[in-house]
Short mmCIF file of C-alpha atoms in Angstrom, two decimals:
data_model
loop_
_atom_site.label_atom_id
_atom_site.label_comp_id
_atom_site.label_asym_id
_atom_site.label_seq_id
_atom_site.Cartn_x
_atom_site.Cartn_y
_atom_site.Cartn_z
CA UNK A 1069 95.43 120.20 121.73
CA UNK A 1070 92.38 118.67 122.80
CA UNK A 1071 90.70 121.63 123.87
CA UNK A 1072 89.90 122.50 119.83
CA UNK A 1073 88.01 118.62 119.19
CA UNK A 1074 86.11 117.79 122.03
CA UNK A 1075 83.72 119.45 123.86
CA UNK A 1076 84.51 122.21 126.55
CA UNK A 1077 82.78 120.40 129.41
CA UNK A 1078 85.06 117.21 128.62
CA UNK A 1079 88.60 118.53 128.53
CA UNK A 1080 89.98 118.22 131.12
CA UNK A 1081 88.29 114.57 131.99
CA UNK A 1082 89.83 113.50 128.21
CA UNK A 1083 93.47 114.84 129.73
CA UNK A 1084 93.30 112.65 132.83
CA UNK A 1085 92.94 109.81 130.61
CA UNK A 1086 95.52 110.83 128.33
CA UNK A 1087 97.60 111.16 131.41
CA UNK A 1088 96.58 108.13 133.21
CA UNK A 1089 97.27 105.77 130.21
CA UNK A 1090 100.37 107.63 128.62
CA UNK A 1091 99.80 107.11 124.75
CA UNK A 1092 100.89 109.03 122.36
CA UNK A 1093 98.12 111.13 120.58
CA UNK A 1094 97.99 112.77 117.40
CA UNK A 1095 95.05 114.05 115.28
CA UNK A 1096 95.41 112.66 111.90
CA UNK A 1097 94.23 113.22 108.45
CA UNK A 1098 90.54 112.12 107.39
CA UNK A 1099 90.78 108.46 106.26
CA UNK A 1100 88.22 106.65 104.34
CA UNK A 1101 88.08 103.51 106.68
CA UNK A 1102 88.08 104.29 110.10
CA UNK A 1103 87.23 107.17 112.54
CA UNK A 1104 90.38 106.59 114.96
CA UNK A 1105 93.27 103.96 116.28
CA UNK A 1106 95.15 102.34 119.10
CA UNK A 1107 98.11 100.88 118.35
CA UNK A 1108 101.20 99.40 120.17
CA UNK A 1109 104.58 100.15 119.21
CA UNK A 1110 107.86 99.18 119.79
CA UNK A 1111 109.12 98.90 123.69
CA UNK A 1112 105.34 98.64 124.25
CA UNK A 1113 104.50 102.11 123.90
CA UNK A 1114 101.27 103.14 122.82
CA UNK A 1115 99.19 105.46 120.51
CA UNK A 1116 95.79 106.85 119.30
CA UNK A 1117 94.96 108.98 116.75
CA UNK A 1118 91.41 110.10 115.90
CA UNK A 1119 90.46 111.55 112.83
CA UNK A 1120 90.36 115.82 112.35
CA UNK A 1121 87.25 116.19 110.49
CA UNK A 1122 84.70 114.40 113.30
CA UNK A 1123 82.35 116.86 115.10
CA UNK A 1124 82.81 117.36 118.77
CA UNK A 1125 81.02 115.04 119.70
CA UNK A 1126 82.19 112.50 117.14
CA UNK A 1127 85.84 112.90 118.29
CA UNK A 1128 85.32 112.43 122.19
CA UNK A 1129 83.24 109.08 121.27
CA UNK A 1130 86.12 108.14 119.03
CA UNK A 1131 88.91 109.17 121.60
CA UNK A 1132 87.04 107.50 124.86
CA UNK A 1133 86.86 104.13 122.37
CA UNK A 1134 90.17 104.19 121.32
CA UNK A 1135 91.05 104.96 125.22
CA UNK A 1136 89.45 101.68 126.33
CA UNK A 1137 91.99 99.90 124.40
CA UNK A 1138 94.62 101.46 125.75
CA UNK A 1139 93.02 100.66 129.02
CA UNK A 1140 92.43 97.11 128.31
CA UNK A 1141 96.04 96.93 127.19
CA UNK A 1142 97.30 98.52 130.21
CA UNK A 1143 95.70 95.87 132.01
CA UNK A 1144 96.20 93.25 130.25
CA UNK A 1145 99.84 93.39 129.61
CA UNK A 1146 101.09 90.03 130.29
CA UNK A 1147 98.53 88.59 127.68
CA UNK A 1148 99.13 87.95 124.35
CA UNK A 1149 96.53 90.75 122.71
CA UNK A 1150 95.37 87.36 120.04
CA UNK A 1151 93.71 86.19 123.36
CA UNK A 1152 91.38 89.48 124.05
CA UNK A 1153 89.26 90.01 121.25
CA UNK A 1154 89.68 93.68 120.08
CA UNK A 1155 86.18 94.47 120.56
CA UNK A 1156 85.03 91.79 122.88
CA UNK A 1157 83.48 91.38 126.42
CA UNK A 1158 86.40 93.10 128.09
CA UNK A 1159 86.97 95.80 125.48
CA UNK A 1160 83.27 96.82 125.94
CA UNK A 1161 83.21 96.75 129.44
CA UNK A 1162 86.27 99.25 129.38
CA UNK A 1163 84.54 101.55 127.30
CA UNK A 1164 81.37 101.80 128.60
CA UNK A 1165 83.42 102.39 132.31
CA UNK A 1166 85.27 105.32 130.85
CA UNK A 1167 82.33 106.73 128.82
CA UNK A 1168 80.19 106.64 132.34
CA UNK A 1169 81.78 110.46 133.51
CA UNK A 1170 81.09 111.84 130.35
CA UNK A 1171 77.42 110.70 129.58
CA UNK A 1172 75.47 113.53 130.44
CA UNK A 1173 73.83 116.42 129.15
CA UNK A 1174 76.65 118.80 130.07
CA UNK A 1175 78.75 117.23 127.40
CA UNK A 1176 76.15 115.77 124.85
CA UNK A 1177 73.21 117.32 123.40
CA UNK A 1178 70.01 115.50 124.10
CA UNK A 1179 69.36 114.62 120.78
CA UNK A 1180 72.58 112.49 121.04
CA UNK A 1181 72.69 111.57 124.11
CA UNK A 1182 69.97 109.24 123.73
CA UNK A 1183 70.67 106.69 121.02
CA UNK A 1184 74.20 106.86 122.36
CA UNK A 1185 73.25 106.00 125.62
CA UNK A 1186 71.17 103.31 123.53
CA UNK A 1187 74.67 102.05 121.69
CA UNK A 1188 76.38 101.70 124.72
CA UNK A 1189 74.15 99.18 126.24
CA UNK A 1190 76.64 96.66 123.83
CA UNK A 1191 78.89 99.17 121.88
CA UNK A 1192 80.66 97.65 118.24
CA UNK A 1193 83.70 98.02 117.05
CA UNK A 1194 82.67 101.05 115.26
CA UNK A 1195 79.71 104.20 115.72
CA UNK A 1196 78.78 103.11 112.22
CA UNK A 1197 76.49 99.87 113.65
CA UNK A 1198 74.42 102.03 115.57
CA UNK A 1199 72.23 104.45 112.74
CA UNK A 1200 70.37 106.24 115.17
CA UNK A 1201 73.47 107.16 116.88
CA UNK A 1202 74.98 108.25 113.34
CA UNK A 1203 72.29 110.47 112.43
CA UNK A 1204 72.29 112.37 115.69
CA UNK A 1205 76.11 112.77 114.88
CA UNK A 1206 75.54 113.99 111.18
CA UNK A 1207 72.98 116.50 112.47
CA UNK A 1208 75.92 118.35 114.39
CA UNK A 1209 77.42 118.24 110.68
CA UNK A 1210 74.56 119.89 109.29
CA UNK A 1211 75.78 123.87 109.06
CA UNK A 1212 79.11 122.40 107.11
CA UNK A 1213 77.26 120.17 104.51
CA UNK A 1214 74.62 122.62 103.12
CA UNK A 1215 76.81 122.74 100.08
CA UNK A 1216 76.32 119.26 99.29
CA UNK A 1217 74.97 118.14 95.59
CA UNK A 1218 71.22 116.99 95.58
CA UNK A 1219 72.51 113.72 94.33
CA UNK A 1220 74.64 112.57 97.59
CA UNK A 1221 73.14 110.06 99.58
CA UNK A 1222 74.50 107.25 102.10
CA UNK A 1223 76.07 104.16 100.67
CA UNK A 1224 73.19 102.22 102.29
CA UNK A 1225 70.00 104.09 100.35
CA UNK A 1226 72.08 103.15 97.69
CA UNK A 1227 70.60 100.26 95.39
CA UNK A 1228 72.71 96.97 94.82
CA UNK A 1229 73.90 97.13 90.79
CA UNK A 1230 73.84 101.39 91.38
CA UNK A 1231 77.06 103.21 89.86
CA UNK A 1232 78.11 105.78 92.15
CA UNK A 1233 81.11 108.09 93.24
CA UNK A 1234 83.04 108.32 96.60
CA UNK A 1235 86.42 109.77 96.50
CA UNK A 1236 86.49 110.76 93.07
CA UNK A 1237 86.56 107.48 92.11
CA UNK A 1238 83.65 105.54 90.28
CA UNK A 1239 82.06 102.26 91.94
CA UNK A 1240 79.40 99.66 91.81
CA UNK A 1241 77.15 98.89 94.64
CA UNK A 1242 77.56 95.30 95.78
CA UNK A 1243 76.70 93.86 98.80
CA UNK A 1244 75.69 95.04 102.80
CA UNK A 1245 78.02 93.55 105.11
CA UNK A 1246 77.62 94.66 108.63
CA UNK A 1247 78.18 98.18 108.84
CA UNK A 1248 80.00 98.33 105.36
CA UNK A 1249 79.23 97.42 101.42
CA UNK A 1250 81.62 95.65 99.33
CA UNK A 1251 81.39 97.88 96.23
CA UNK A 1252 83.46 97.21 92.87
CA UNK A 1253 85.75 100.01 91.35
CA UNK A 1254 85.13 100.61 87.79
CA UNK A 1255 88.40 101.10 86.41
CA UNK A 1256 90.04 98.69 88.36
CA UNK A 1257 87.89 96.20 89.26
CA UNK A 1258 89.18 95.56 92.70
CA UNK A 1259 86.67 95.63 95.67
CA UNK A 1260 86.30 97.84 98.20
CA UNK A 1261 84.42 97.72 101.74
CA UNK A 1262 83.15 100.91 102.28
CA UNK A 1263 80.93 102.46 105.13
CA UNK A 1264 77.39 102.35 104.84
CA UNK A 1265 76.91 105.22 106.28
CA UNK A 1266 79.23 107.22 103.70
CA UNK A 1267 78.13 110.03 101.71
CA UNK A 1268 78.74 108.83 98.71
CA UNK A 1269 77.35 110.84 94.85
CA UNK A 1270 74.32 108.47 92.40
CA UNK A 1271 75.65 108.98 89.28
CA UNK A 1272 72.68 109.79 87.12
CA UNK A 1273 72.81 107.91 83.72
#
């Protein structure tokens, strides 16, 4: 399964860790609010999943991070998980560990290689905090978004008070918040963080 997301030269390193840490994987549908997931279910067993629509090289970063918790959870089994900070000290320390094998030019273009050797130096909770990192990703993404509309732009070009359009629903550009903006549906009202680094369509009134 692996073998068709991640690149060739990291196969078999990505099914050592799938093997060492025993989760249950699964590659799920694109959602709107994050990349990937650990969770632990009943009888403390575990899962990921990581999103189907991520480049290569998107998808082993989002695996490998979603790995370290598994790792840190492995390890940290007699702790109740409110006591480790999902993304904290030890969580980053895991992932940077397990990245180590993989960060090299056999697995990562150059161009990416760089800022994400850059990111690692204190990786987030998500790829989205680092946008040097996220435009070397969306560059692999290139050949498949040359049918995009003139108008589509990322959430954070956007202007605060803009009305725009991201999953064929209509919004209202609020607030930056991190890596995400807390934009207002129209018809509903409600509000909505959304990443800043989505492609998202101006509306042009």
């Amino acid at each position: 399964m692996l073998s068709n997301y991640v690149p060739e030269a990291s196969v078999v390193y990505c099914q050592q860790l799938w093997q060492q840490y025993q989760f249950t994987f699964q590659v799920a549908r694109p959602r709107r609010t994050r990349l990937g997931d650990f969770r632990v279910l009943p009888y403390n067993r575990t899962q990921i999943t990581v999103n189907a629509n991520l480049n290569p090289y998107a998808f082993l970063i989002t695996y490998v991070h979603e790995v370290a918790h598994a790792a840190v959870h492995s390890q940290n089994k007699s702790l109740r998980r409110s006591h480790i900070r999902p993304h904290g000290p030890v969580w980053q320390t895991a992932f940077q560990q397990l990245m180590q094998p993989i960060l090299n030019e056999d697995v990562f273009p150059k161009a990416i290689l760089q800022p994400l050797r850059q990111y690692l130096l204190k990786p987030a909770a998500t790829t989205y905090a680092n946008p040097a990192l996220v435009m070397a990703l969306r560059q692999v993404d290139q050949p498949q978004t040359t049918n995009l509309s003139a108008n589509q732009v990322m959430l954070r070009d956007v202007s605060e008070g803009r009305v725009f359009q991201f999953a064929k629903k209509t919004f209202i550009r609020g607030t930056l918040r991190r890596t995400r903006v807390v934009c207002k549906e129209v018809s509903s009202g409600r509000s909505y963080a959304i990443l800043a680094h989505a492609l998202v369509e101006i509306i042009i009134e």
